[in-house]
PDB file of C-alpha atoms in Angstrom:
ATOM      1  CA  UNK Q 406     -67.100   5.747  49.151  1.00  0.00           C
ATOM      2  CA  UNK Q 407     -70.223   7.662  49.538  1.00  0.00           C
ATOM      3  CA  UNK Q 408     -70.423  10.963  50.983  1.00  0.00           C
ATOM      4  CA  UNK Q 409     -71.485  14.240  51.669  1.00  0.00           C
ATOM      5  CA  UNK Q 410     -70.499  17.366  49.903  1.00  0.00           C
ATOM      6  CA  UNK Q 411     -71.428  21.469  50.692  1.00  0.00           C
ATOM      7  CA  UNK Q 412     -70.015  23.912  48.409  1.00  0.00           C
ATOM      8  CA  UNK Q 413     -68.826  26.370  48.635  1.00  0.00           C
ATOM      9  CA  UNK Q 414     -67.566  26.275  52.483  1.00  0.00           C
ATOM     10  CA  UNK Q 415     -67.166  29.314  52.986  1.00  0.00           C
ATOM     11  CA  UNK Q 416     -69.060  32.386  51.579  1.00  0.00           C
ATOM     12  CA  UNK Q 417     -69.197  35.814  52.031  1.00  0.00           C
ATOM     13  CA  UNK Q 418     -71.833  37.644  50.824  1.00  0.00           C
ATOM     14  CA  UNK Q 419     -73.819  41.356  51.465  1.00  0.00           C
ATOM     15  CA  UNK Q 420     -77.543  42.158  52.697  1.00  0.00           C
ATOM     16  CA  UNK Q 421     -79.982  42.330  50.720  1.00  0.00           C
ATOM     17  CA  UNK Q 422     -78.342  39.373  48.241  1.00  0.00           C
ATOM     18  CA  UNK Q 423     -79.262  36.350  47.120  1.00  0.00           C
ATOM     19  CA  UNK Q 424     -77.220  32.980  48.077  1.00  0.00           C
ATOM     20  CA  UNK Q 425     -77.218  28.989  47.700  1.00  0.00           C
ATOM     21  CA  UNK Q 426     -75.796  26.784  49.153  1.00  0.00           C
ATOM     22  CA  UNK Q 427     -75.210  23.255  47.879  1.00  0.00           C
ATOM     23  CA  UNK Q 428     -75.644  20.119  49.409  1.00  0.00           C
ATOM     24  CA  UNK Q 429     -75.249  16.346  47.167  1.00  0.00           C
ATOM     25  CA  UNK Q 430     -74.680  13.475  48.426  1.00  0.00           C
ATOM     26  CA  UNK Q 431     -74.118   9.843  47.159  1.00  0.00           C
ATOM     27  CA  UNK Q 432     -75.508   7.704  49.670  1.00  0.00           C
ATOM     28  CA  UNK Q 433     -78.606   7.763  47.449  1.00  0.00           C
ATOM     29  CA  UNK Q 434     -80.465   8.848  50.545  1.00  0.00           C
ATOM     30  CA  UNK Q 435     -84.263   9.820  50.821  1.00  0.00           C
ATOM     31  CA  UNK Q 436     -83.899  12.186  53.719  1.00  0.00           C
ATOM     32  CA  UNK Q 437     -82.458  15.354  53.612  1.00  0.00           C
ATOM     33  CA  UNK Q 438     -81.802  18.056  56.174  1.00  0.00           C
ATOM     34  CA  UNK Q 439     -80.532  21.821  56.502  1.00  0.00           C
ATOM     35  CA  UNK Q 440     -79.491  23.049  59.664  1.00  0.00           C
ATOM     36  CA  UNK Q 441     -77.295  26.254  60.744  1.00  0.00           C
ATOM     37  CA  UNK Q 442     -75.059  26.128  63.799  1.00  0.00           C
ATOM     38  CA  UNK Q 443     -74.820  28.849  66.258  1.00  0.00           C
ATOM     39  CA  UNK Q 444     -72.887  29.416  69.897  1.00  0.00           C
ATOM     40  CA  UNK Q 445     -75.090  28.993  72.240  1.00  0.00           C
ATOM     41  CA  UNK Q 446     -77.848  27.285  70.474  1.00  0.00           C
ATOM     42  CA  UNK Q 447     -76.496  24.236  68.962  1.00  0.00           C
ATOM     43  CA  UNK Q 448     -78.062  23.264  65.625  1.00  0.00           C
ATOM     44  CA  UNK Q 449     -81.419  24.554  64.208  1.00  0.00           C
ATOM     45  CA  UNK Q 450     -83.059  22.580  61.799  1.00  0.00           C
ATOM     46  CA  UNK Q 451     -83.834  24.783  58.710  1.00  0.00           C
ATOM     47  CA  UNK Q 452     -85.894  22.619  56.062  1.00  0.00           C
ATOM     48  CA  UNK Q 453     -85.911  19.148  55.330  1.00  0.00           C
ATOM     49  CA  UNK Q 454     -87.170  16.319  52.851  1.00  0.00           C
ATOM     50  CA  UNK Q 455     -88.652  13.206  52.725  1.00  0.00           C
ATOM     51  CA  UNK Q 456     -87.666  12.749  49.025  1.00  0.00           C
ATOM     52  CA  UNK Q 457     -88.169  14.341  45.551  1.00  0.00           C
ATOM     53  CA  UNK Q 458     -90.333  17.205  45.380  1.00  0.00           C
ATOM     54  CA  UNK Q 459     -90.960  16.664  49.022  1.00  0.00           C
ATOM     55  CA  UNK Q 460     -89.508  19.872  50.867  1.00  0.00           C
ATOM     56  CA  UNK Q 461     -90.701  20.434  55.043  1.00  0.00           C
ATOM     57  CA  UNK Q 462     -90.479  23.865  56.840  1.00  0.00           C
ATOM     58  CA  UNK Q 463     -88.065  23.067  60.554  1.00  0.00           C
ATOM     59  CA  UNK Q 464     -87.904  25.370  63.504  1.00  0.00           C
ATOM     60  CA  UNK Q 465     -86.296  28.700  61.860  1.00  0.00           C
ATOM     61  CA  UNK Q 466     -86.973  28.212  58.431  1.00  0.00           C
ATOM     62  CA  UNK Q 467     -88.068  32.531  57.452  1.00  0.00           C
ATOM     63  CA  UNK Q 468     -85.873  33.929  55.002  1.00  0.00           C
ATOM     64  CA  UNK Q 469     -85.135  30.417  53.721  1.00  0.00           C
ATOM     65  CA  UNK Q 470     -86.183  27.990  50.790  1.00  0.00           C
ATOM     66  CA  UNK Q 471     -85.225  24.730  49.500  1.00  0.00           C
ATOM     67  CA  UNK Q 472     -85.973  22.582  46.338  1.00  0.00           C
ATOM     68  CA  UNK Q 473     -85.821  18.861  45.869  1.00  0.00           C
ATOM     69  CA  UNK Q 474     -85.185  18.037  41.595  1.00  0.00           C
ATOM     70  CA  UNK Q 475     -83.492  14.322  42.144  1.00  0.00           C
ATOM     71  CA  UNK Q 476     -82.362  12.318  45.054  1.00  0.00           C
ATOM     72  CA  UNK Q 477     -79.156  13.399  45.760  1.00  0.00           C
ATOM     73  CA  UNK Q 478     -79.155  17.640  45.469  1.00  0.00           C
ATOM     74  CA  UNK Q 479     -80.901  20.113  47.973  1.00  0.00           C
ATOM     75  CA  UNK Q 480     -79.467  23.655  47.789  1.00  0.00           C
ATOM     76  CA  UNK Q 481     -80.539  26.093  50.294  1.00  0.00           C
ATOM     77  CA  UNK Q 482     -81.152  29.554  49.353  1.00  0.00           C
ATOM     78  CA  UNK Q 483     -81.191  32.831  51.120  1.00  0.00           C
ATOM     79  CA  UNK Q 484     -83.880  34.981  49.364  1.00  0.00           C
ATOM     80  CA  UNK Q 485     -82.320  38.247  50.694  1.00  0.00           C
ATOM     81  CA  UNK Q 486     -79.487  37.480  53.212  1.00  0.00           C
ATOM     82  CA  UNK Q 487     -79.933  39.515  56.611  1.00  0.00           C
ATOM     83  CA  UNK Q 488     -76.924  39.876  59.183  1.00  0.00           C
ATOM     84  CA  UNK Q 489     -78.909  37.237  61.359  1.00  0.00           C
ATOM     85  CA  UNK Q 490     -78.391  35.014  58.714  1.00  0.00           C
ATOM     86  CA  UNK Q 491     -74.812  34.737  59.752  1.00  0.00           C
ATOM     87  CA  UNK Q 492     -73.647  31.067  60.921  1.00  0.00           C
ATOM     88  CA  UNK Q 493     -72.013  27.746  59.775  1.00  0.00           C
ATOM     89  CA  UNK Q 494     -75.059  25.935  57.937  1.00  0.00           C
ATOM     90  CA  UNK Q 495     -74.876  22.184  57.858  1.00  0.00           C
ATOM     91  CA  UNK Q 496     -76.498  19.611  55.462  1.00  0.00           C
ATOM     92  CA  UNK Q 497     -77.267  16.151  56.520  1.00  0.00           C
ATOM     93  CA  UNK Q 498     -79.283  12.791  55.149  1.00  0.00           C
ATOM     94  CA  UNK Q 499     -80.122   9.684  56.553  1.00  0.00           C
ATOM     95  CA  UNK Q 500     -81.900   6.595  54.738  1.00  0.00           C
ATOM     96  CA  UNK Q 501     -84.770   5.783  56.586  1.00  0.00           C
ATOM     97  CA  UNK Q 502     -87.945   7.250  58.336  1.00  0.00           C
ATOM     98  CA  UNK Q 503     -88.036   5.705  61.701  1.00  0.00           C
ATOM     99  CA  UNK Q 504     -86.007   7.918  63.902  1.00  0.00           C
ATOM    100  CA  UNK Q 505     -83.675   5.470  64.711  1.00  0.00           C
ATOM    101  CA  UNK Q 506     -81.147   6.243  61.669  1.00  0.00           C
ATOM    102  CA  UNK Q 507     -77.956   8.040  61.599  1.00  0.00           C
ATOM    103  CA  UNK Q 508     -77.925  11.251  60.275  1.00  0.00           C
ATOM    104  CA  UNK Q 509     -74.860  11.749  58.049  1.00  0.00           C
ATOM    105  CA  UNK Q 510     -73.241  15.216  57.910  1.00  0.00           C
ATOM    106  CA  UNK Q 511     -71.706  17.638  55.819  1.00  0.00           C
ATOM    107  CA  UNK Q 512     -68.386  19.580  56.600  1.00  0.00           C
ATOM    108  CA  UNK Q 513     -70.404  22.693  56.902  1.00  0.00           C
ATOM    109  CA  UNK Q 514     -70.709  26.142  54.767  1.00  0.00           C
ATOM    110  CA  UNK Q 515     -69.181  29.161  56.767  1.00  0.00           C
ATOM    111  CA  UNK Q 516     -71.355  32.168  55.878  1.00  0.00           C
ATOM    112  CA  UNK Q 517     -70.995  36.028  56.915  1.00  0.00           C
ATOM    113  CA  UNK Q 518     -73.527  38.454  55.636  1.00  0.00           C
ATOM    114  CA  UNK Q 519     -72.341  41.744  55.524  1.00  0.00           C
TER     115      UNK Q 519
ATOM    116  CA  UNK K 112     -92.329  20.005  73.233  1.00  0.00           C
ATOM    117  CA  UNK K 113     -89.606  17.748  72.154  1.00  0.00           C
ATOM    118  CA  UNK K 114     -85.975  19.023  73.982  1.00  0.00           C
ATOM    119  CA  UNK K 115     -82.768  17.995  74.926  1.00  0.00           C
ATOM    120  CA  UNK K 116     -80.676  19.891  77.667  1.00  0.00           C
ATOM    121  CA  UNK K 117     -76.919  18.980  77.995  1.00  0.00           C
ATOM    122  CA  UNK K 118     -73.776  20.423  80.879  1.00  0.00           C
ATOM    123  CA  UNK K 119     -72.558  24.040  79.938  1.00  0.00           C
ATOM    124  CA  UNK K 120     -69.118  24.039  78.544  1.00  0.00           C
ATOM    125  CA  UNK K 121     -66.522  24.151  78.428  1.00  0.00           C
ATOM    126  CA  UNK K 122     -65.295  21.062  80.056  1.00  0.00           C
ATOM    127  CA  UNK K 123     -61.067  20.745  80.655  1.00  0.00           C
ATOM    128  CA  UNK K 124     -59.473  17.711  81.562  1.00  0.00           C
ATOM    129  CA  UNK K 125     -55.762  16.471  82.069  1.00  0.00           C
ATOM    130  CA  UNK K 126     -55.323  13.251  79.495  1.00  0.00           C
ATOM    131  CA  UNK K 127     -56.361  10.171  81.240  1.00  0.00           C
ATOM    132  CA  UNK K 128     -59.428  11.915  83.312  1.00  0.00           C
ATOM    133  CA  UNK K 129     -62.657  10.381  83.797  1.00  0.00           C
ATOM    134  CA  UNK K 130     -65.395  12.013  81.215  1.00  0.00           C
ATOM    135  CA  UNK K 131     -69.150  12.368  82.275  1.00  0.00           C
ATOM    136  CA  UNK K 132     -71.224  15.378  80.070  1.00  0.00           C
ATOM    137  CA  UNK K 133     -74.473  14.930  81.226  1.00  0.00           C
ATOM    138  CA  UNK K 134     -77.312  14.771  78.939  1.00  0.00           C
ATOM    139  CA  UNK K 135     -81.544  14.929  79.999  1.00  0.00           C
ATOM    140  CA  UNK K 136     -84.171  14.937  77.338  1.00  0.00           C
ATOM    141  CA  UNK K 137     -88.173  15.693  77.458  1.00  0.00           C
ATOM    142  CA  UNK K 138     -89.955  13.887  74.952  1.00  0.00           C
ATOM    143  CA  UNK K 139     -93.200  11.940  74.078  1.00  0.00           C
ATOM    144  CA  UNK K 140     -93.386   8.516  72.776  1.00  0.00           C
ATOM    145  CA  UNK K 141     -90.219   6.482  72.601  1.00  0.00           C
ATOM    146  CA  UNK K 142     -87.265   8.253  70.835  1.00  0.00           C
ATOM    147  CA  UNK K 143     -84.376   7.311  69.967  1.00  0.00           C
ATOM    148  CA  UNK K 144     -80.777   9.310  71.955  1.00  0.00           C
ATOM    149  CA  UNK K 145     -77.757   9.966  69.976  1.00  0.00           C
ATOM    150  CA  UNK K 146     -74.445  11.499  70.376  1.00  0.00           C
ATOM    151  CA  UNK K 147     -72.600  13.109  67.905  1.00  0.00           C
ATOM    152  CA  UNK K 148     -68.911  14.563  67.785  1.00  0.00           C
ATOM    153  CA  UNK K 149     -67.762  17.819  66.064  1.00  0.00           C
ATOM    154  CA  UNK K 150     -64.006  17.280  65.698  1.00  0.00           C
ATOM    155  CA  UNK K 151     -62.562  21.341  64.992  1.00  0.00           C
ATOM    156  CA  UNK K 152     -63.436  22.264  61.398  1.00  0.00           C
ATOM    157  CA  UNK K 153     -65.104  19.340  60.606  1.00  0.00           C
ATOM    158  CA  UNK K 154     -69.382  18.106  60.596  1.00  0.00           C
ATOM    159  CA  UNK K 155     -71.138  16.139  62.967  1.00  0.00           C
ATOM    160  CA  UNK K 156     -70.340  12.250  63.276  1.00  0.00           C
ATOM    161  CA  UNK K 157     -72.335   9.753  65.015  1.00  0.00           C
ATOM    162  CA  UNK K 158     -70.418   8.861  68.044  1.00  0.00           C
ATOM    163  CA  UNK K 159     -72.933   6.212  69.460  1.00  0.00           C
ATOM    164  CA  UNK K 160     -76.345   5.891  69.737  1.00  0.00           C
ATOM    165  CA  UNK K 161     -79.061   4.050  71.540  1.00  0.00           C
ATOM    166  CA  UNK K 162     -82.953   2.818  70.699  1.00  0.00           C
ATOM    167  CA  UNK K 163     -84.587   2.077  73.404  1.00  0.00           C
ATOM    168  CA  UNK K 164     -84.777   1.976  77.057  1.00  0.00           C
ATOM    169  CA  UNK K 165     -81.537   0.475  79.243  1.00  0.00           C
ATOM    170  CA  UNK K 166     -79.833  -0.044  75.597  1.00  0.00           C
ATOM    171  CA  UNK K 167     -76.202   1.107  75.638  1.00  0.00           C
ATOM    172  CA  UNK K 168     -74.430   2.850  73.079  1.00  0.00           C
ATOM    173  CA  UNK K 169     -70.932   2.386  72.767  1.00  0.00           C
ATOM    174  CA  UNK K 170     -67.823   3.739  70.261  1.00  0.00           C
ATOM    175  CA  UNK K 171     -64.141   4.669  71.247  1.00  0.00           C
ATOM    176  CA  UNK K 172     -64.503   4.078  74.683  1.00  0.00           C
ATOM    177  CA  UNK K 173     -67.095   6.131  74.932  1.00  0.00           C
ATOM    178  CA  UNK K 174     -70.567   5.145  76.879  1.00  0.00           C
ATOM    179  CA  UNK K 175     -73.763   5.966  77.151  1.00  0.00           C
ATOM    180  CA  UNK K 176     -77.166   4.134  78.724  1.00  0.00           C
ATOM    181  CA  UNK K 177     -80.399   5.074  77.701  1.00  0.00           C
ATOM    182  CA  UNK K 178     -82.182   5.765  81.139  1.00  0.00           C
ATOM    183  CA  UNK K 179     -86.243   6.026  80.694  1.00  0.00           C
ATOM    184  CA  UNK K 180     -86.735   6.795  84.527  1.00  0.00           C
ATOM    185  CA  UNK K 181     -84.643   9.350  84.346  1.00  0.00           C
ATOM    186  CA  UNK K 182     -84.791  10.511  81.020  1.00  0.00           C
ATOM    187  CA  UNK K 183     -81.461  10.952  80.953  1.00  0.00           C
ATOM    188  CA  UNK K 184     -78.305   9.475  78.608  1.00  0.00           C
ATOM    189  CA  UNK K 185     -75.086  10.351  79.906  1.00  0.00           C
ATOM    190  CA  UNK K 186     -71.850  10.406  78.034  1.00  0.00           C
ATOM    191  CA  UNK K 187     -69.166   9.088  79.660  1.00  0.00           C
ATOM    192  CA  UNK K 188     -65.283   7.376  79.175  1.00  0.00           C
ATOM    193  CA  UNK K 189     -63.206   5.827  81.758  1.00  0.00           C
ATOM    194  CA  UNK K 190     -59.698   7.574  80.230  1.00  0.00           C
ATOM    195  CA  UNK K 191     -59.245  10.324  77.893  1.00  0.00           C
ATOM    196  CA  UNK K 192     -57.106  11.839  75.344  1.00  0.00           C
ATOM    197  CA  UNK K 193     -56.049  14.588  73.850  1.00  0.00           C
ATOM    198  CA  UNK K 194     -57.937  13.556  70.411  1.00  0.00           C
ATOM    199  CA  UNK K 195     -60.779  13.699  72.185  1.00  0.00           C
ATOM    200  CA  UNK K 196     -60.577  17.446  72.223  1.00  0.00           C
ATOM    201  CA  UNK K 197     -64.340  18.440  70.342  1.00  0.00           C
ATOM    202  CA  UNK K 198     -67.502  19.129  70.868  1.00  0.00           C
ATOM    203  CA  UNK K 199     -70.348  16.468  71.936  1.00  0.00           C
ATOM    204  CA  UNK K 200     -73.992  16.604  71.030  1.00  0.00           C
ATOM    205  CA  UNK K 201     -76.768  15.002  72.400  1.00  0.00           C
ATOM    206  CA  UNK K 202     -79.848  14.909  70.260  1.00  0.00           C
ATOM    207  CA  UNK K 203     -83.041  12.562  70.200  1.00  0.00           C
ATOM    208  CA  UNK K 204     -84.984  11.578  67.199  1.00  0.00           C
ATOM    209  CA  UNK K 205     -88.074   9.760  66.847  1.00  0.00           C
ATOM    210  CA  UNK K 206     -90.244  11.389  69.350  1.00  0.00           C
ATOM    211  CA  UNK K 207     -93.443  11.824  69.424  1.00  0.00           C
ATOM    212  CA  UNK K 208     -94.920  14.123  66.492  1.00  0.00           C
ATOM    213  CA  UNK K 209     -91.034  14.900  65.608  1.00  0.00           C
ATOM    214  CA  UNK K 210     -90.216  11.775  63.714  1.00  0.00           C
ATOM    215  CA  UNK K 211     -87.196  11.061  62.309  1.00  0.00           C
ATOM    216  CA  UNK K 212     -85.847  14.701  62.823  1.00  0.00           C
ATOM    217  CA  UNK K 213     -82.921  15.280  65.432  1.00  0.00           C
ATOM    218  CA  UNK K 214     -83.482  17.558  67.888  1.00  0.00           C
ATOM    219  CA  UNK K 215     -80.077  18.885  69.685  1.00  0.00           C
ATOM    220  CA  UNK K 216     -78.837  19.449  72.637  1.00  0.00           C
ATOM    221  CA  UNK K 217     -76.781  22.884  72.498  1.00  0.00           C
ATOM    222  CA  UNK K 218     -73.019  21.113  73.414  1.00  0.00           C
ATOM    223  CA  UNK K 219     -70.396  20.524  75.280  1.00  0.00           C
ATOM    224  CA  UNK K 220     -67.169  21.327  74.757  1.00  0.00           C
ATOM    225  CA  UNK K 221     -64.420  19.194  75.918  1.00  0.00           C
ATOM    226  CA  UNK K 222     -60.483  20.309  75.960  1.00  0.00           C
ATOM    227  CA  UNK K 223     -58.522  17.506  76.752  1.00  0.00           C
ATOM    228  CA  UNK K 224     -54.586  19.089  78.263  1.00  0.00           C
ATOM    229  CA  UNK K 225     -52.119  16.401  77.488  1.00  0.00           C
TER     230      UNK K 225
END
């Protein structure tokens, strides 16, 4: 079956480092999506992309990059992790562009910056 | 902008209850309303979903009618169990200048008390 992967799921990490976080999946999707997950805010989107070599800033993307090789890979990394960079980050893909397709989730990476 | 504004948590509820989490959205154009479930420890899942005006979404017993006059899309099940215990987001996609990306709803949580 296809599906979704994020390694590792949980991470702990100091300030000041530099982290990724993986995302593959095998639905051979062209849209790809990083979001963290926060109480009281619900999810943020991060950075997304349309497909290879395609990579979009979203709403609170500082501090954050992403890189699109192949179809199924797009790690998320923390240039220099900051406290505020503390959350549960998600990864997500969907096949098509119209707005009307389901977005297919990750379990989630758990990550503390100390 | 594009925004989605759901009921403050958390919601408790003997097994068997009625379920309504309401749901309003502001958005451009014609988007499309989702929810999606966050069971504990696990991602996001699509729990229904709807299109287009006075469509309705359906999954699990679970409802929800896309209202254009009201902008609103209301979850809602007749009778529910403790497995329902999780979070619920509403989200929207396919506004206006936001294309295919979702745009959440901060969520509800539900605690169903056998």
């Amino acid at each position: 079956d296809a599906e979704i992967t994020q390694s590792p799921r949980h991470k702990i990490t100091e300030t000041g480092r530099q982290v990724t976080l993986a995302c593959h999946q095998t639905w051979n999707h062209n849209n790809m999506f990083w979001y963290r997950q926060d109480l009281g805010h619900g999810l943020r989107l991060i950075h997304y992309s349309y497909g290879v070599q395609d990579t979009n800033k979203g709403e609170v993307s500082d501090g954050y990059s992403v890189s699109r090789s192949n179809t199924e890979d797009l790690p998320l990394t923390l240039e220099s992790a900051a406290s505020s960079q503390t959350s549960v980050y998600f990864c997500a893909s969907s096949e098509i562009w119209t707005g009307t397709d389901t977005q297919y989730f990750g379990p989630g990476t758990r990550l503390t910056v100390l | 902008g594009n925004s989605v504004t759901q009921m403050e948590g958390p919601v408790t509820l003997s097994e068997e209850a009625f379920l309504t989490i309401n749901c309003t959205y502001t958005a451009t154009g014609y988007p499309s309303l989702f929810w999606y479930v966050q069971y504990p420890g696990e991602g996001l899942q699509l729990l229904l979903k709807a299109t287009k005006a006075d469509d309705k979404g359906s999954n699990k017993g679970f409802e929800a009618t896309y209202r254009k006059e009201t902008t609103s899309f209301h979850l809602e099940k007749g009778s529910v169990q403790v497995s329902d215990s999780a979070v619920y987001f509403c989200a929207l996609s396919g506004a206006q200048g936001g294309s295919e990306k979702l745009v959440f709803g901060k969520g509800t949580k539900l605690t169903v008390n056998p």
